[in-house]
């Protein structure tokens, strides 16, 4: 089976959210132990990953140095974090595979994601990133061309475009490596955002792309049988935070769409993961799984997780609850 695994932020930082280099190395090492079990089970694996904490660190450096050197643009931040996280994955996944008697080579690609220059997000940036700052600290960044908003008592915060992913430009290279037996790391942080100008040239832009939505685009492009979105819980949950809360098990596309339309999944947490899962299945390319990082191998075996399937592939047993 060809599987695309999208690793969330919990795979990149320590249990307490620490993003020190040592905490990141240890967290990625733990994540790769779980990924290695999927590879050892005989699956072809492509990995994508988040980069929020890492880009956040770079933004702080931008802020502190803005009066001395020009801030690094967001596309550069994305490229830098892809490189750092990618080589750390190489350093930890290779020994994890060796421990299991596997000799698969691993490659990490610096990956660009094409977006539409006319995407409405560019006209009205709304995605908040980075820290809140007092105006006197935000002003040098504003003078460098960044968009910041006054958020009242909390201070000023930067807002950027979050356009829809259209295409991962390095897909052909990825497929070549996959065909040669590699485990491939690609589209980190949703990919480096780029647009194509009228003359065909490609250039980076100041934006952030939702990593799970890019994972769905890439999973379709490589013909994946399953899109696995790894997070910090075993299942998506209905009526979260109420006495009626219950985990979602195996569901059809229509059932999960109905739950999403009912506002069951918060836009700031589970919502984008559910949307990515729905998009992949909606295109008829396989099944989507949302589950905890340490259960991804079990979820592929059908033992745990929220599994979204097309109606023609499998029957459904909606929520895992005797109350339904």
Coordinates of C-alpha atoms in Angstrom, one line a residue:
X1 CA 0.0 0.0 0.0
X2 CA 1.2 3.5 -0.8
X3 CA 0.7 5.7 2.3
X4 CA 1.2 9.4 2.8
X5 CA 1.7 10.2 6.5
X6 CA 1.2 13.9 7.6
X7 CA 2.9 14.5 10.9
X8 CA 1.5 17.2 13.2
X9 CA 3.3 19.6 15.4
X10 CA 3.4 17.1 18.3
X11 CA 5.9 15.1 16.3
X12 CA 8.3 18.1 16.1
X13 CA 8.5 19.3 19.7
X14 CA 8.9 18.0 23.2
X15 CA 5.9 16.8 25.3
X16 CA 5.8 20.3 27.0
X17 CA 5.9 22.1 23.6
X18 CA 9.6 22.8 23.9
X19 CA 11.2 23.6 20.6
X20 CA 14.9 23.5 21.6
X21 CA 17.1 21.7 19.1
X22 CA 17.5 18.8 21.6
X23 CA 13.8 18.6 22.2
X24 CA 13.1 18.6 18.5
X25 CA 15.7 15.9 17.8
X26 CA 14.2 13.7 20.5
X27 CA 10.6 14.2 19.4
X28 CA 11.4 13.5 15.8
X29 CA 13.3 10.4 16.8
X30 CA 10.2 9.1 18.7
X31 CA 8.0 9.9 15.7
X32 CA 10.4 8.1 13.3
X33 CA 10.2 4.9 15.4
X34 CA 6.5 4.8 14.6
X35 CA 7.0 5.6 10.9
X36 CA 9.6 2.8 10.7
X37 CA 7.0 0.3 11.8
X38 CA 4.8 1.3 8.8
X39 CA 7.7 0.9 6.4
X40 CA 8.7 -2.4 7.9
X41 CA 5.1 -3.6 7.3
X42 CA 5.8 -3.3 3.6
X43 CA 4.1 0.0 2.8
X44 CA 5.5 2.6 0.5
X45 CA 5.8 5.8 2.6
X46 CA 5.8 9.5 1.9
X47 CA 6.1 11.9 4.9
X48 CA 5.0 15.4 5.2
X49 CA 5.3 17.5 8.4
X50 CA 4.4 20.7 10.2
X51 CA 6.9 23.5 10.9
X52 CA 4.9 25.9 13.1
X53 CA 7.3 26.1 16.1
X54 CA 10.4 26.2 13.8
X55 CA 9.0 29.1 11.7
X56 CA 7.9 30.7 14.9
X57 CA 11.5 30.7 16.2
X58 CA 12.7 32.3 12.9
X59 CA 10.1 35.0 13.2
X60 CA 11.3 35.9 16.7
X61 CA 14.8 36.2 15.2
X62 CA 13.4 38.4 12.5
X63 CA 11.8 40.6 15.2
X64 CA 14.9 40.9 17.3
X65 CA 17.2 41.7 14.3
X66 CA 14.8 43.9 12.2
X67 CA 16.7 47.1 13.0
X68 CA 20.0 45.4 12.0
X69 CA 19.3 43.1 9.0
X70 CA 16.3 42.7 6.7
X71 CA 13.7 40.1 7.9
X72 CA 13.8 36.7 6.2
X73 CA 10.6 36.3 4.1
X74 CA 8.2 33.5 4.8
X75 CA 9.1 31.4 1.8
X76 CA 12.7 31.5 2.9
X77 CA 11.6 30.5 6.4
X78 CA 9.7 27.5 4.9
X79 CA 12.7 26.4 2.9
X80 CA 15.0 26.7 6.0
X81 CA 12.7 24.7 8.2
X82 CA 12.2 22.0 5.5
X83 CA 16.0 21.6 5.4
X84 CA 16.5 21.4 9.2
X85 CA 13.5 19.1 9.8
X86 CA 14.3 17.0 6.8
X87 CA 17.9 16.3 7.7
X88 CA 16.8 15.5 11.3
X89 CA 14.3 13.0 10.0
X90 CA 17.0 11.4 7.9
X91 CA 19.3 11.1 10.9
X92 CA 16.6 9.5 13.0
X93 CA 14.6 7.4 10.5
X94 CA 17.6 5.6 9.1
X95 CA 18.7 4.1 12.4
X96 CA 15.0 3.4 13.3
X97 CA 14.7 1.4 10.1
X98 CA 18.0 -0.4 10.7
X99 CA 16.8 -1.5 14.1
X100 CA 13.9 -3.2 12.4
X101 CA 16.2 -4.8 9.8
X102 CA 15.1 -2.5 7.1
X103 CA 17.6 -1.0 4.6
X104 CA 15.3 1.5 2.7
X105 CA 17.1 4.7 1.7
X106 CA 15.5 8.0 2.8
X107 CA 15.5 11.3 1.0
X108 CA 14.2 14.7 2.0
X109 CA 13.1 17.2 -0.7
X110 CA 13.0 20.9 -0.6
X111 CA 9.5 21.3 -1.9
X112 CA 7.5 24.1 -3.5
X113 CA 3.7 24.3 -3.5
X114 CA 2.0 26.3 -6.2
X115 CA -0.8 28.7 -5.2
X116 CA -3.0 31.0 -7.2
X117 CA -1.7 34.6 -7.3
X118 CA -5.4 35.6 -7.4
X119 CA -6.3 33.7 -4.3
X120 CA -8.5 36.0 -2.2
X121 CA -6.1 35.4 0.8
X122 CA -3.6 37.7 -0.8
X123 CA -6.0 40.6 -1.0
X124 CA -7.0 40.4 2.7
X125 CA -4.5 38.5 4.8
X126 CA -6.1 37.0 7.9
X127 CA -3.8 34.2 9.1
X128 CA -2.2 35.3 12.4
X129 CA 1.4 34.2 12.9
X130 CA 4.1 34.8 15.5
X131 CA 4.0 36.7 18.7
X132 CA 2.0 39.7 19.9
X133 CA 4.3 42.8 20.1
X134 CA 3.9 46.4 21.3
X135 CA 3.7 48.8 18.4
X136 CA 7.3 50.2 18.8
X137 CA 8.6 46.7 18.2
X138 CA 6.2 45.9 15.4
X139 CA 6.9 49.2 13.6
X140 CA 10.3 48.2 12.1
X141 CA 8.7 45.1 10.6
X142 CA 5.8 47.1 9.2
X143 CA 8.4 49.4 7.6
X144 CA 9.9 46.4 6.0
X145 CA 6.5 45.7 4.3
X146 CA 4.9 43.2 6.7
X147 CA 1.2 43.5 7.5
X148 CA 0.4 43.8 11.3
X149 CA -2.9 44.4 13.0
X150 CA -3.7 46.1 16.3
X151 CA -5.3 43.4 18.5
X152 CA -6.1 45.7 21.4
X153 CA -4.7 44.9 24.9
X154 CA -2.6 41.9 23.6
X155 CA -0.7 44.2 21.2
X156 CA 0.0 44.0 17.5
X157 CA 0.2 40.7 15.5
X158 CA 1.3 39.9 12.0
X159 CA -1.3 38.5 9.6
X160 CA -0.5 36.8 6.3
X161 CA -2.2 35.1 3.4
X162 CA -3.1 31.4 3.7
X163 CA -3.9 30.5 0.0
X164 CA -5.2 27.1 -1.1
X165 CA -2.6 24.6 -2.4
X166 CA -2.9 23.9 -6.1
X167 CA 0.1 21.6 -6.9
X168 CA 3.3 20.3 -5.3
X169 CA 5.9 21.1 -8.0
X170 CA 8.4 18.4 -7.0
X171 CA 5.8 15.6 -7.4
X172 CA 7.7 14.0 -10.4
X173 CA 11.0 14.0 -8.5
X174 CA 9.2 12.4 -5.5
X175 CA 7.7 9.7 -7.6
X176 CA 11.1 8.9 -9.1
X177 CA 12.6 8.4 -5.7
X178 CA 9.6 6.4 -4.5
X179 CA 9.9 4.1 -7.5
X180 CA 13.6 3.6 -6.6
X181 CA 12.6 2.4 -3.1
X182 CA 13.1 5.5 -1.1
X183 CA 11.1 6.7 1.8
X184 CA 10.5 10.4 0.9
X185 CA 10.1 13.5 3.0
X186 CA 8.3 16.3 1.1
X187 CA 6.0 19.3 1.4
X188 CA 7.1 20.2 4.9
X189 CA 5.0 23.0 6.4
X190 CA 2.6 22.8 3.5
X191 CA 5.4 23.5 1.0
X192 CA 7.2 26.7 0.2
X193 CA 4.5 28.9 -1.3
X194 CA 5.1 30.0 -4.8
X195 CA 3.2 31.5 -7.7
X196 CA 3.7 31.2 -11.5
X197 CA 3.9 34.5 -13.4
X198 CA 2.6 35.0 -16.9
X199 CA 6.0 34.3 -18.4
X200 CA 6.1 30.9 -16.7
X201 CA 8.6 31.7 -14.0
X202 CA 8.0 30.7 -10.5
X203 CA 8.7 32.9 -7.4
X204 CA 8.2 32.6 -3.7
X205 CA 5.5 34.6 -1.9
X206 CA 4.8 35.7 1.6
X207 CA 2.2 33.2 2.8
X208 CA 1.6 30.1 4.8
X209 CA -0.2 27.0 3.4
X210 CA -2.2 24.6 5.6
X211 CA 0.0 21.5 5.8
X212 CA -2.9 19.0 5.9
X213 CA -4.6 20.5 2.8
X214 CA -1.2 20.2 1.0
X215 CA -1.0 16.6 2.2
X216 CA -4.3 15.9 0.6
X217 CA -3.2 17.4 -2.7
X218 CA 0.1 15.5 -2.7
X219 CA -1.6 12.2 -1.7
X220 CA -3.9 12.5 -4.7
X221 CA -1.0 13.3 -7.0
X222 CA 1.1 10.3 -6.0
X223 CA -1.8 7.9 -6.1
X224 CA -1.7 7.1 -2.4
X225 CA -4.0 4.4 -1.1
X226 CA -4.3 6.1 2.2
X227 CA -3.8 9.5 3.7
X228 CA -2.8 9.3 7.4
X229 CA -3.1 12.5 9.4
X230 CA -1.1 11.9 12.6
X231 CA -2.2 14.1 15.6
X232 CA -2.2 13.9 19.4
X233 CA -5.5 12.0 19.8
X234 CA -6.6 8.6 18.6
X235 CA -9.9 9.8 17.0
X236 CA -11.8 12.8 15.9
X237 CA -14.5 13.4 18.5
X238 CA -18.2 14.4 18.2
X239 CA -19.6 16.9 20.7
X240 CA -16.1 17.5 22.0
X241 CA -16.0 18.9 25.6
X242 CA -19.5 17.8 26.5
X243 CA -20.9 14.8 28.4
X244 CA -22.0 13.4 25.0
X245 CA -18.5 13.4 23.6
X246 CA -17.7 10.2 21.6
X247 CA -15.0 9.2 19.2
X248 CA -15.6 8.8 15.5
X249 CA -14.5 5.4 14.2
X250 CA -15.2 4.2 10.6
X251 CA -17.4 6.6 8.7
X252 CA -18.5 7.1 5.1
X253 CA -17.6 10.3 3.3
X254 CA -21.2 11.5 3.4
X255 CA -21.4 10.9 7.2
X256 CA -18.2 12.8 7.9
X257 CA -19.3 15.7 5.6
X258 CA -22.5 15.9 7.6
X259 CA -20.6 16.1 10.9
X260 CA -18.3 18.8 9.5
X261 CA -21.3 20.8 8.1
X262 CA -22.8 20.6 11.6
X263 CA -19.8 22.4 13.0
X264 CA -18.5 19.4 15.0
X265 CA -14.8 20.2 14.3
X266 CA -13.1 23.4 15.4
X267 CA -11.5 25.5 12.7
X268 CA -8.4 26.0 14.8
X269 CA -7.7 22.3 15.6
X270 CA -9.4 19.3 14.1
X271 CA -11.3 21.2 11.4
X272 CA -8.4 21.4 8.8
X273 CA -7.5 17.8 9.4
X274 CA -11.1 16.7 8.7
X275 CA -11.3 18.9 5.6
X276 CA -8.1 17.4 4.2
X277 CA -9.4 13.9 4.9
X278 CA -12.6 14.7 3.1
X279 CA -10.9 16.2 0.1
X280 CA -8.7 13.1 -0.4
X281 CA -11.6 10.7 -0.2
X282 CA -13.9 12.9 -2.2
X283 CA -11.6 12.6 -5.2
X284 CA -12.0 8.8 -5.0
X285 CA -8.4 8.1 -4.2
X286 CA -8.6 5.8 -1.2
X287 CA -9.3 6.2 2.5
X288 CA -8.2 8.8 5.1
X289 CA -7.2 8.1 8.6
X290 CA -6.9 10.6 11.5
X291 CA -5.3 9.1 14.6
X292 CA -2.5 9.5 17.2
X293 CA 1.1 9.4 16.0
X294 CA 1.8 6.3 18.1
X295 CA -1.1 4.4 16.6
X296 CA -0.6 5.0 12.9
X297 CA 0.5 1.4 12.2
X298 CA -2.6 0.1 14.1
X299 CA -4.8 2.5 12.3
X300 CA -3.7 1.3 8.9
X301 CA -4.6 -2.2 10.1
X302 CA -8.1 -0.9 10.9
X303 CA -7.8 -1.3 14.7
X304 CA -8.1 2.4 15.8
X305 CA -8.6 5.9 14.4
X306 CA -11.1 7.8 12.5
X307 CA -11.3 6.2 9.1
X308 CA -13.1 8.0 6.3
X309 CA -14.1 5.8 3.3
X310 CA -15.9 6.3 0.0
X311 CA -19.4 4.6 0.1
X312 CA -18.4 2.1 -2.5
X313 CA -15.3 0.8 -0.7
X314 CA -16.5 -0.1 2.8
X315 CA -19.6 0.0 5.0
X316 CA -19.6 2.3 7.9
X317 CA -20.0 2.0 11.6
X318 CA -20.1 5.8 12.4
X319 CA -19.2 6.7 16.0
X320 CA -17.7 4.2 18.3
X321 CA -20.4 4.6 20.9
X322 CA -23.1 2.4 22.3
X323 CA -25.2 5.5 22.7
X324 CA -25.6 5.9 18.9

